[in-house]
Amino acid sequence: MDDHSKHDHSGWEEVVRAARERARSRQALMVERFGLSGDVQYHWSMDDAQMTWSRDGKVFLVGRLTMIGSVSLAQQSWLWSWANESLPRTVLGDIERVRQFGEANNYPVLPWPGFNHHPELVAEARLVAASVLDAEGLWADSTDEMQLHFLVHDLELVTEHR
């Protein structure tokens, strides 16, 4: 979608507002319910689209990941995961639905493969993706060169007998 005149700005603002409220409550619930503060370590894998959380070397929580996208800090640009051919198919989950939602509702930031990095626009895109895909939470990780943004789904406590 290249026609900027079609963008429904007031509709976008409402979708973002609702997504922000939803994410705020879901994120707080996830952190509280599963004890994801303090001395928690985590490990994620794009190959199997899984994330684990541990404490004192013992995994206590697992979840499924969907990669939303990435920010290249050097290029100051955002790239949606659905437009990144180097990612394993497994970690893409249903991210294509976010692109389709943008096309169907004239929200161009969602079907554009990438855009210049504006932190607020990246935050809005992440929040809307979380809402569209009914994620339990959002997760981000950074290196010196990249920010990686994920959705977290299907959280499950690990029992000793697993």
CSV table of N, CA and C in Angstrom, one decimal:
chain,number,residue,atom,x,y,z
A,1,MET,N,0.9,-1.2,0.0
A,1,MET,CA,0.0,0.0,0.0
A,1,MET,C,0.9,1.2,0.0
A,2,ASP,N,0.9,2.0,-1.1
A,2,ASP,CA,1.8,3.1,-1.2
A,2,ASP,C,1.0,4.4,-1.1
A,3,ASP,N,-0.3,4.4,-1.2
A,3,ASP,CA,-1.2,5.6,-1.2
A,3,ASP,C,-1.4,6.1,0.2
A,4,HIS,N,-0.6,7.1,0.6
A,4,HIS,CA,-0.7,7.6,2.0
A,4,HIS,C,-2.0,8.3,2.2
A,5,SER,N,-2.7,8.7,1.2
A,5,SER,CA,-4.0,9.4,1.4
A,5,SER,C,-5.1,8.5,2.0
A,6,LYS,N,-4.9,7.2,1.8
A,6,LYS,CA,-5.9,6.2,2.3
A,6,LYS,C,-5.8,6.0,3.8
A,7,HIS,N,-4.7,6.4,4.4
A,7,HIS,CA,-4.5,6.1,5.9
A,7,HIS,C,-5.6,6.7,6.7
A,8,ASP,N,-6.2,5.8,7.5
A,8,ASP,CA,-7.3,6.2,8.5
A,8,ASP,C,-6.6,6.6,9.8
A,9,HIS,N,-6.2,7.8,9.9
A,9,HIS,CA,-5.4,8.2,11.1
A,9,HIS,C,-6.2,8.1,12.4
A,10,SER,N,-7.4,8.6,12.4
A,10,SER,CA,-8.2,8.5,13.6
A,10,SER,C,-8.5,7.1,14.0
A,11,GLY,N,-8.8,6.3,13.0
A,11,GLY,CA,-9.0,4.8,13.3
A,11,GLY,C,-7.7,4.2,13.8
A,12,TRP,N,-6.6,4.6,13.3
A,12,TRP,CA,-5.3,4.0,13.8
A,12,TRP,C,-5.1,4.4,15.2
A,13,GLU,N,-5.3,5.7,15.5
A,13,GLU,CA,-5.2,6.2,16.9
A,13,GLU,C,-6.0,5.4,17.9
A,14,GLU,N,-7.3,5.1,17.5
A,14,GLU,CA,-8.2,4.3,18.3
A,14,GLU,C,-7.7,2.9,18.5
A,15,VAL,N,-7.2,2.3,17.4
A,15,VAL,CA,-6.7,0.9,17.5
A,15,VAL,C,-5.5,0.8,18.4
A,16,VAL,N,-4.6,1.8,18.3
A,16,VAL,CA,-3.4,1.9,19.1
A,16,VAL,C,-3.8,2.1,20.6
A,17,ARG,N,-4.7,3.0,20.8
A,17,ARG,CA,-5.1,3.2,22.2
A,17,ARG,C,-5.7,1.9,22.9
A,18,ALA,N,-6.5,1.2,22.2
A,18,ALA,CA,-7.1,0.0,22.7
A,18,ALA,C,-6.0,-1.1,22.8
A,19,ALA,N,-5.1,-1.2,21.9
A,19,ALA,CA,-4.0,-2.1,21.9
A,19,ALA,C,-3.1,-1.8,23.1
A,20,ARG,N,-2.8,-0.5,23.4
A,20,ARG,CA,-1.9,-0.1,24.5
A,20,ARG,C,-2.6,-0.6,25.8
A,21,GLU,N,-3.8,-0.3,26.0
A,21,GLU,CA,-4.5,-0.7,27.2
A,21,GLU,C,-4.5,-2.2,27.4
A,22,ARG,N,-4.8,-2.9,26.3
A,22,ARG,CA,-4.8,-4.4,26.4
A,22,ARG,C,-3.4,-4.9,26.7
A,23,ALA,N,-2.4,-4.4,26.1
A,23,ALA,CA,-1.0,-4.9,26.3
A,23,ALA,C,-0.6,-4.5,27.8
A,24,ARG,N,-0.9,-3.4,28.2
A,24,ARG,CA,-0.5,-3.0,29.6
A,24,ARG,C,-1.1,-3.9,30.6
A,25,SER,N,-2.3,-4.3,30.5
A,25,SER,CA,-2.9,-5.2,31.5
A,25,SER,C,-2.4,-6.6,31.3
A,26,ARG,N,-2.3,-7.0,30.1
A,26,ARG,CA,-1.8,-8.4,29.8
A,26,ARG,C,-0.3,-8.6,30.3
A,27,GLN,N,0.5,-7.5,30.0
A,27,GLN,CA,1.9,-7.6,30.4
A,27,GLN,C,2.0,-7.7,31.9
A,28,ALA,N,1.3,-6.8,32.6
A,28,ALA,CA,1.3,-6.8,34.1
A,28,ALA,C,0.9,-8.1,34.6
A,29,LEU,N,-0.2,-8.7,34.0
A,29,LEU,CA,-0.7,-10.0,34.5
A,29,LEU,C,0.4,-11.1,34.3
A,30,MET,N,1.0,-11.1,33.1
A,30,MET,CA,2.0,-12.1,32.8
A,30,MET,C,3.2,-12.0,33.8
A,31,VAL,N,3.7,-10.8,34.1
A,31,VAL,CA,4.8,-10.6,35.0
A,31,VAL,C,4.4,-11.1,36.4
A,32,GLU,N,3.2,-10.7,36.8
A,32,GLU,CA,2.8,-11.0,38.2
A,32,GLU,C,2.4,-12.5,38.3
A,33,ARG,N,1.7,-13.1,37.4
A,33,ARG,CA,1.2,-14.5,37.4
A,33,ARG,C,2.4,-15.4,37.4
A,34,PHE,N,3.4,-15.1,36.6
A,34,PHE,CA,4.5,-16.1,36.4
A,34,PHE,C,5.8,-15.7,37.1
A,35,GLY,N,5.8,-14.6,37.9
A,35,GLY,CA,6.9,-14.1,38.6
A,35,GLY,C,8.1,-13.8,37.8
A,36,LEU,N,7.9,-13.0,36.7
A,36,LEU,CA,8.9,-12.6,35.8
A,36,LEU,C,9.7,-11.4,36.2
A,37,SER,N,9.9,-11.2,37.4
A,37,SER,CA,10.7,-10.0,37.9
A,37,SER,C,11.8,-10.6,38.8
A,38,GLY,N,12.8,-9.7,39.0
A,38,GLY,CA,13.9,-10.1,39.9
A,38,GLY,C,15.0,-10.9,39.2
A,39,ASP,N,15.4,-12.0,39.8
A,39,ASP,CA,16.5,-12.8,39.3
A,39,ASP,C,16.2,-13.8,38.3
A,40,VAL,N,15.3,-13.4,37.3
A,40,VAL,CA,14.9,-14.4,36.3
A,40,VAL,C,15.8,-14.3,35.1
A,41,GLN,N,16.2,-15.4,34.6
A,41,GLN,CA,17.0,-15.5,33.3
A,41,GLN,C,16.0,-16.0,32.3
A,42,TYR,N,16.4,-15.7,31.0
A,42,TYR,CA,15.6,-16.2,29.9
A,42,TYR,C,16.4,-16.6,28.7
A,43,HIS,N,15.9,-17.4,27.9
A,43,HIS,CA,16.6,-17.9,26.7
A,43,HIS,C,15.5,-18.0,25.6
A,44,TRP,N,15.8,-17.5,24.5
A,44,TRP,CA,14.8,-17.7,23.3
A,44,TRP,C,15.5,-18.3,22.2
A,45,SER,N,14.8,-19.0,21.3
A,45,SER,CA,15.3,-19.6,20.1
A,45,SER,C,14.3,-19.4,19.0
A,46,MET,N,14.9,-18.8,17.9
A,46,MET,CA,14.0,-18.6,16.7
A,46,MET,C,13.8,-19.9,16.0
A,47,ASP,N,14.8,-20.8,16.1
A,47,ASP,CA,14.7,-22.1,15.4
A,47,ASP,C,13.4,-22.9,15.8
A,48,ASP,N,13.1,-22.9,17.1
A,48,ASP,CA,11.9,-23.6,17.5
A,48,ASP,C,10.9,-22.7,18.1
A,49,ALA,N,11.1,-21.4,17.9
A,49,ALA,CA,10.1,-20.4,18.3
A,49,ALA,C,9.6,-20.6,19.8
A,50,GLN,N,10.6,-20.8,20.6
A,50,GLN,CA,10.3,-21.0,22.0
A,50,GLN,C,11.2,-20.1,22.9
A,51,MET,N,10.6,-19.8,24.0
A,51,MET,CA,11.3,-19.0,25.0
A,51,MET,C,11.1,-19.7,26.4
A,52,THR,N,12.2,-19.7,27.1
A,52,THR,CA,12.2,-20.3,28.5
A,52,THR,C,12.6,-19.3,29.5
A,53,TRP,N,12.1,-19.4,30.7
A,53,TRP,CA,12.5,-18.6,31.8
A,53,TRP,C,13.0,-19.5,32.9
A,54,SER,N,14.1,-19.1,33.6
A,54,SER,CA,14.6,-19.9,34.6
A,54,SER,C,15.0,-19.1,35.8
A,55,ARG,N,15.1,-19.8,37.0
A,55,ARG,CA,15.6,-19.1,38.2
A,55,ARG,C,16.5,-20.2,38.8
A,56,ASP,N,17.7,-19.7,39.3
A,56,ASP,CA,18.7,-20.7,39.9
A,56,ASP,C,19.0,-21.9,39.0
A,57,GLY,N,19.0,-21.6,37.7
A,57,GLY,CA,19.3,-22.7,36.7
A,57,GLY,C,18.2,-23.7,36.4
A,58,LYS,N,17.0,-23.5,37.0
A,58,LYS,CA,15.9,-24.4,36.7
A,58,LYS,C,14.8,-23.6,35.9
A,59,VAL,N,14.5,-24.2,34.8
A,59,VAL,CA,13.4,-23.7,33.9
A,59,VAL,C,12.1,-23.8,34.6
A,60,PHE,N,11.3,-22.7,34.7
A,60,PHE,CA,10.0,-22.8,35.4
A,60,PHE,C,8.9,-22.3,34.4
A,61,LEU,N,9.2,-21.8,33.2
A,61,LEU,CA,8.1,-21.3,32.3
A,61,LEU,C,8.6,-21.5,30.9
A,62,VAL,N,7.7,-21.9,30.0
A,62,VAL,CA,8.0,-22.0,28.6
A,62,VAL,C,6.9,-21.3,27.9
A,63,GLY,N,7.2,-20.7,26.7
A,63,GLY,CA,6.2,-20.1,25.9
A,63,GLY,C,6.6,-20.1,24.4
A,64,ARG,N,5.6,-19.9,23.6
A,64,ARG,CA,5.8,-19.9,22.1
A,64,ARG,C,6.1,-18.4,21.7
A,65,LEU,N,7.0,-18.2,20.8
A,65,LEU,CA,7.4,-16.9,20.3
A,65,LEU,C,6.9,-16.7,18.9
A,66,THR,N,6.5,-15.4,18.6
A,66,THR,CA,6.3,-15.0,17.3
A,66,THR,C,7.2,-13.7,17.1
A,67,MET,N,8.1,-13.7,16.2
A,67,MET,CA,8.9,-12.5,16.0
A,67,MET,C,8.0,-11.5,15.2
A,68,ILE,N,8.0,-10.3,15.8
A,68,ILE,CA,7.3,-9.2,15.2
A,68,ILE,C,8.1,-8.5,14.1
A,69,GLY,N,9.3,-8.1,14.5
A,69,GLY,CA,10.2,-7.4,13.6
A,69,GLY,C,11.5,-7.1,14.3
A,70,SER,N,12.3,-6.3,13.6
A,70,SER,CA,13.6,-5.9,14.2
A,70,SER,C,13.9,-4.5,13.8
A,71,VAL,N,14.7,-3.8,14.6
A,71,VAL,CA,15.2,-2.5,14.3
A,71,VAL,C,16.8,-2.6,14.1
A,72,SER,N,17.2,-2.1,13.0
A,72,SER,CA,18.6,-2.0,12.8
A,72,SER,C,19.0,-0.6,13.3
A,73,LEU,N,19.9,-0.7,14.4
A,73,LEU,CA,20.3,0.6,15.0
A,73,LEU,C,21.2,1.4,14.1
A,74,ALA,N,22.0,0.7,13.3
A,74,ALA,CA,23.0,1.3,12.4
A,74,ALA,C,22.2,2.0,11.2
A,75,GLN,N,21.2,1.4,10.7
A,75,GLN,CA,20.4,1.9,9.6
A,75,GLN,C,19.2,2.7,10.1
A,76,GLN,N,18.9,2.6,11.4
A,76,GLN,CA,17.7,3.3,12.0
A,76,GLN,C,16.5,3.0,11.2
A,77,SER,N,16.3,1.6,11.0
A,77,SER,CA,15.1,1.2,10.3
A,77,SER,C,14.5,0.0,10.9
A,78,TRP,N,13.2,-0.1,10.7
A,78,TRP,CA,12.3,-1.3,11.2
A,78,TRP,C,12.1,-2.2,10.0
A,79,LEU,N,12.1,-3.5,10.3
A,79,LEU,CA,11.8,-4.5,9.3
A,79,LEU,C,10.8,-5.5,9.9
A,80,TRP,N,9.6,-5.6,9.3
A,80,TRP,CA,8.7,-6.6,9.8
A,80,TRP,C,9.2,-8.0,9.6
A,81,SER,N,8.9,-8.9,10.5
A,81,SER,CA,9.5,-10.3,10.4
A,81,SER,C,8.9,-10.9,9.1
A,82,TRP,N,7.7,-10.7,8.7
A,82,TRP,CA,7.1,-11.3,7.5
A,82,TRP,C,7.8,-10.9,6.3
A,83,ALA,N,8.6,-9.8,6.3
A,83,ALA,CA,9.4,-9.3,5.2
A,83,ALA,C,10.8,-9.7,5.2
A,84,ASN,N,11.2,-10.4,6.3
A,84,ASN,CA,12.6,-10.8,6.5
A,84,ASN,C,12.8,-12.3,6.1
A,85,GLU,N,13.3,-12.5,4.9
A,85,GLU,CA,13.5,-13.8,4.4
A,85,GLU,C,14.5,-14.7,5.1
A,86,SER,N,15.3,-14.1,5.9
A,86,SER,CA,16.4,-14.9,6.6
A,86,SER,C,15.9,-15.6,7.9
A,87,LEU,N,14.6,-15.3,8.3
A,87,LEU,CA,14.1,-15.9,9.5
A,87,LEU,C,13.5,-17.3,9.3
A,88,PRO,N,13.7,-18.1,10.3
A,88,PRO,CA,13.0,-19.5,10.2
A,88,PRO,C,11.5,-19.3,10.2
A,89,ARG,N,10.9,-20.0,9.4
A,89,ARG,CA,9.4,-20.0,9.2
A,89,ARG,C,8.7,-20.2,10.6
A,90,THR,N,9.2,-21.0,11.4
A,90,THR,CA,8.6,-21.3,12.7
A,90,THR,C,8.4,-20.1,13.5
A,91,VAL,N,9.3,-19.2,13.6
A,91,VAL,CA,9.2,-18.0,14.4
A,91,VAL,C,8.3,-16.9,13.9
A,92,LEU,N,7.8,-17.1,12.7
A,92,LEU,CA,6.9,-16.1,12.1
A,92,LEU,C,5.4,-16.3,12.6
A,93,GLY,N,5.1,-17.5,13.0
A,93,GLY,CA,3.8,-17.8,13.6
A,93,GLY,C,2.7,-17.3,12.6
A,94,ASP,N,1.8,-16.5,13.1
A,94,ASP,CA,0.7,-15.9,12.3
A,94,ASP,C,0.9,-14.5,11.9
A,95,ILE,N,2.2,-14.0,11.9
A,95,ILE,CA,2.5,-12.6,11.7
A,95,ILE,C,1.8,-12.0,10.4
A,96,GLU,N,1.6,-12.9,9.5
A,96,GLU,CA,1.0,-12.5,8.2
A,96,GLU,C,-0.4,-11.8,8.5
A,97,ARG,N,-1.1,-12.3,9.5
A,97,ARG,CA,-2.4,-11.7,9.8
A,97,ARG,C,-2.3,-10.2,10.2
A,98,VAL,N,-1.2,-9.8,10.7
A,98,VAL,CA,-1.0,-8.4,11.1
A,98,VAL,C,-0.9,-7.6,9.8
A,99,ARG,N,-0.1,-8.1,8.8
A,99,ARG,CA,0.0,-7.4,7.5
A,99,ARG,C,-1.4,-7.3,6.9
A,100,GLN,N,-2.2,-8.4,6.9
A,100,GLN,CA,-3.5,-8.4,6.3
A,100,GLN,C,-4.5,-7.5,7.0
A,101,PHE,N,-4.3,-7.4,8.4
A,101,PHE,CA,-5.2,-6.4,9.1
A,101,PHE,C,-4.9,-5.0,8.7
A,102,GLY,N,-3.6,-4.7,8.5
A,102,GLY,CA,-3.3,-3.3,8.0
A,102,GLY,C,-3.8,-3.0,6.7
A,103,GLU,N,-3.8,-4.0,5.8
A,103,GLU,CA,-4.3,-3.8,4.4
A,103,GLU,C,-5.8,-3.6,4.5
A,104,ALA,N,-6.5,-4.5,5.2
A,104,ALA,CA,-8.0,-4.4,5.3
A,104,ALA,C,-8.5,-3.2,5.9
A,105,ASN,N,-7.7,-2.5,6.8
A,105,ASN,CA,-8.2,-1.4,7.5
A,105,ASN,C,-7.5,-0.1,7.2
A,106,ASN,N,-6.7,-0.1,6.1
A,106,ASN,CA,-6.0,1.1,5.6
A,106,ASN,C,-5.0,1.7,6.7
A,107,TYR,N,-4.3,0.8,7.3
A,107,TYR,CA,-3.2,1.2,8.3
A,107,TYR,C,-1.9,0.9,7.6
A,108,PRO,N,-1.3,1.8,6.8
A,108,PRO,CA,-0.2,1.4,6.0
A,108,PRO,C,1.1,0.9,6.7
A,109,VAL,N,1.3,1.4,8.0
A,109,VAL,CA,2.5,0.9,8.7
A,109,VAL,C,2.6,-0.6,8.9
A,110,LEU,N,1.4,-1.2,8.9
A,110,LEU,CA,1.4,-2.7,9.1
A,110,LEU,C,1.8,-3.5,7.8
A,111,PRO,N,1.3,-3.1,6.6
A,111,PRO,CA,1.7,-3.8,5.4
A,111,PRO,C,3.0,-3.3,4.7
A,112,TRP,N,3.6,-2.2,5.2
A,112,TRP,CA,4.9,-1.8,4.7
A,112,TRP,C,5.9,-2.8,5.2
A,113,PRO,N,6.8,-3.3,4.3
A,113,PRO,CA,7.8,-4.2,4.8
A,113,PRO,C,8.7,-3.6,5.9
A,114,GLY,N,9.0,-2.3,5.7
A,114,GLY,CA,9.8,-1.6,6.7
A,114,GLY,C,9.6,-0.1,6.7
A,115,PHE,N,10.2,0.6,7.6
A,115,PHE,CA,10.1,2.0,7.6
A,115,PHE,C,11.2,2.6,8.5
A,116,ASN,N,11.4,3.9,8.4
A,116,ASN,CA,12.4,4.5,9.2
A,116,ASN,C,12.1,4.4,10.7
A,117,HIS,N,13.1,4.1,11.5
A,117,HIS,CA,12.9,3.9,12.9
A,117,HIS,C,12.4,5.1,13.6
A,118,HIS,N,11.2,5.1,14.0
A,118,HIS,CA,10.7,6.1,14.9
A,118,HIS,C,10.2,5.4,16.2
A,119,PRO,N,10.8,5.5,17.3
A,119,PRO,CA,10.5,4.7,18.5
A,119,PRO,C,9.0,4.6,18.8
A,120,GLU,N,8.2,5.7,18.7
A,120,GLU,CA,6.8,5.7,19.0
A,120,GLU,C,6.1,4.8,17.9
A,121,LEU,N,6.4,4.9,16.6
A,121,LEU,CA,5.8,4.2,15.6
A,121,LEU,C,6.1,2.7,15.8
A,122,VAL,N,7.3,2.3,16.1
A,122,VAL,CA,7.7,0.9,16.4
A,122,VAL,C,6.8,0.4,17.6
A,123,ALA,N,6.7,1.2,18.6
A,123,ALA,CA,5.9,0.8,19.8
A,123,ALA,C,4.5,0.6,19.4
A,124,GLU,N,3.9,1.5,18.6
A,124,GLU,CA,2.5,1.3,18.1
A,124,GLU,C,2.4,0.0,17.3
A,125,ALA,N,3.3,-0.2,16.4
A,125,ALA,CA,3.2,-1.4,15.5
A,125,ALA,C,3.3,-2.7,16.4
A,126,ARG,N,4.1,-2.7,17.4
A,126,ARG,CA,4.3,-3.8,18.3
A,126,ARG,C,3.0,-4.1,19.1
A,127,LEU,N,2.4,-3.0,19.6
A,127,LEU,CA,1.2,-3.1,20.4
A,127,LEU,C,0.0,-3.6,19.5
A,128,VAL,N,-0.1,-3.1,18.3
A,128,VAL,CA,-1.2,-3.6,17.4
A,128,VAL,C,-1.0,-5.0,17.0
A,129,ALA,N,0.3,-5.4,16.8
A,129,ALA,CA,0.6,-6.8,16.5
A,129,ALA,C,0.2,-7.7,17.6
A,130,ALA,N,0.5,-7.3,18.8
A,130,ALA,CA,0.1,-8.1,20.0
A,130,ALA,C,-1.4,-8.2,20.1
A,131,SER,N,-2.1,-7.2,19.8
A,131,SER,CA,-3.6,-7.2,19.9
A,131,SER,C,-4.2,-8.1,18.8
A,132,VAL,N,-3.7,-7.9,17.6
A,132,VAL,CA,-4.2,-8.7,16.4
A,132,VAL,C,-4.0,-10.2,16.7
A,133,LEU,N,-2.8,-10.6,17.2
A,133,LEU,CA,-2.5,-12.0,17.4
A,133,LEU,C,-2.8,-12.5,18.8
A,134,ASP,N,-3.5,-11.7,19.6
A,134,ASP,CA,-3.9,-12.1,21.0
A,134,ASP,C,-2.8,-12.6,21.8
A,135,ALA,N,-1.7,-11.9,21.8
A,135,ALA,CA,-0.5,-12.4,22.6
A,135,ALA,C,-0.7,-12.2,24.1
A,136,GLU,N,0.0,-13.0,24.8
A,136,GLU,CA,0.0,-12.9,26.3
A,136,GLU,C,0.9,-11.8,26.7
A,137,GLY,N,2.0,-11.5,25.9
A,137,GLY,CA,2.9,-10.5,26.3
A,137,GLY,C,3.8,-10.1,25.1
A,138,LEU,N,4.6,-9.1,25.4
A,138,LEU,CA,5.6,-8.6,24.5
A,138,LEU,C,7.0,-8.9,25.1
A,139,TRP,N,8.0,-9.1,24.3
A,139,TRP,CA,9.4,-9.3,24.7
A,139,TRP,C,10.3,-8.6,23.7
A,140,ALA,N,11.4,-8.0,24.2
A,140,ALA,CA,12.4,-7.5,23.3
A,140,ALA,C,13.7,-7.8,23.8
A,141,ASP,N,14.7,-7.9,22.9
A,141,ASP,CA,16.1,-8.2,23.3
A,141,ASP,C,16.9,-7.3,22.3
A,142,SER,N,18.1,-6.9,22.8
A,142,SER,CA,18.9,-6.1,22.0
A,142,SER,C,20.4,-6.5,22.0
A,143,THR,N,21.0,-6.2,20.9
A,143,THR,CA,22.5,-6.4,20.8
A,143,THR,C,23.0,-5.0,20.5
A,144,ASP,N,24.3,-4.9,20.2
A,144,ASP,CA,24.8,-3.5,19.9
A,144,ASP,C,24.2,-3.0,18.6
A,145,GLU,N,23.8,-3.9,17.7
A,145,GLU,CA,23.4,-3.5,16.4
A,145,GLU,C,21.9,-3.6,16.1
A,146,MET,N,21.2,-4.5,16.9
A,146,MET,CA,19.8,-4.8,16.6
A,146,MET,C,18.9,-4.8,17.8
A,147,GLN,N,17.7,-4.5,17.6
A,147,GLN,CA,16.6,-4.7,18.6
A,147,GLN,C,15.7,-5.8,18.0
A,148,LEU,N,15.4,-6.8,18.7
A,148,LEU,CA,14.5,-7.9,18.2
A,148,LEU,C,13.3,-7.8,19.1
A,149,HIS,N,12.1,-7.9,18.4
A,149,HIS,CA,10.8,-7.7,19.1
A,149,HIS,C,10.0,-9.0,18.8
A,150,PHE,N,9.4,-9.5,20.0
A,150,PHE,CA,8.7,-10.7,19.9
A,150,PHE,C,7.3,-10.6,20.6
A,151,LEU,N,6.4,-11.5,20.3
A,151,LEU,CA,5.2,-11.7,21.0
A,151,LEU,C,5.4,-13.0,21.7
A,152,VAL,N,4.8,-13.1,22.9
A,152,VAL,CA,4.8,-14.4,23.7
A,152,VAL,C,3.4,-14.9,23.8
A,153,HIS,N,3.3,-16.2,23.5
A,153,HIS,CA,2.0,-16.9,23.5
A,153,HIS,C,2.1,-18.2,24.3
A,154,ASP,N,1.0,-18.8,24.7
A,154,ASP,CA,0.9,-20.1,25.2
A,154,ASP,C,1.8,-20.4,26.4
A,155,LEU,N,1.9,-19.5,27.4
A,155,LEU,CA,2.8,-19.7,28.5
A,155,LEU,C,2.3,-20.9,29.3
A,156,GLU,N,3.3,-21.7,29.8
A,156,GLU,CA,3.0,-22.9,30.5
A,156,GLU,C,4.1,-23.0,31.6
A,157,LEU,N,3.6,-23.2,32.8
A,157,LEU,CA,4.5,-23.5,33.9
A,157,LEU,C,5.1,-24.9,33.8
A,158,VAL,N,6.4,-25.0,34.1
A,158,VAL,CA,7.1,-26.3,34.0
A,158,VAL,C,7.0,-27.0,35.4
A,159,THR,N,6.6,-28.2,35.4
A,159,THR,CA,6.6,-28.9,36.6
A,159,THR,C,7.8,-29.8,36.7
A,160,GLU,N,8.1,-30.3,37.9
A,160,GLU,CA,9.3,-31.1,38.1
A,160,GLU,C,9.2,-32.4,37.3
A,161,HIS,N,8.0,-32.9,37.0
A,161,HIS,CA,7.8,-34.2,36.3
A,161,HIS,C,7.8,-34.1,34.8
A,162,ARG,N,8.1,-33.0,34.3
A,162,ARG,CA,8.0,-32.8,32.8
A,162,ARG,C,9.1,-33.5,32.1
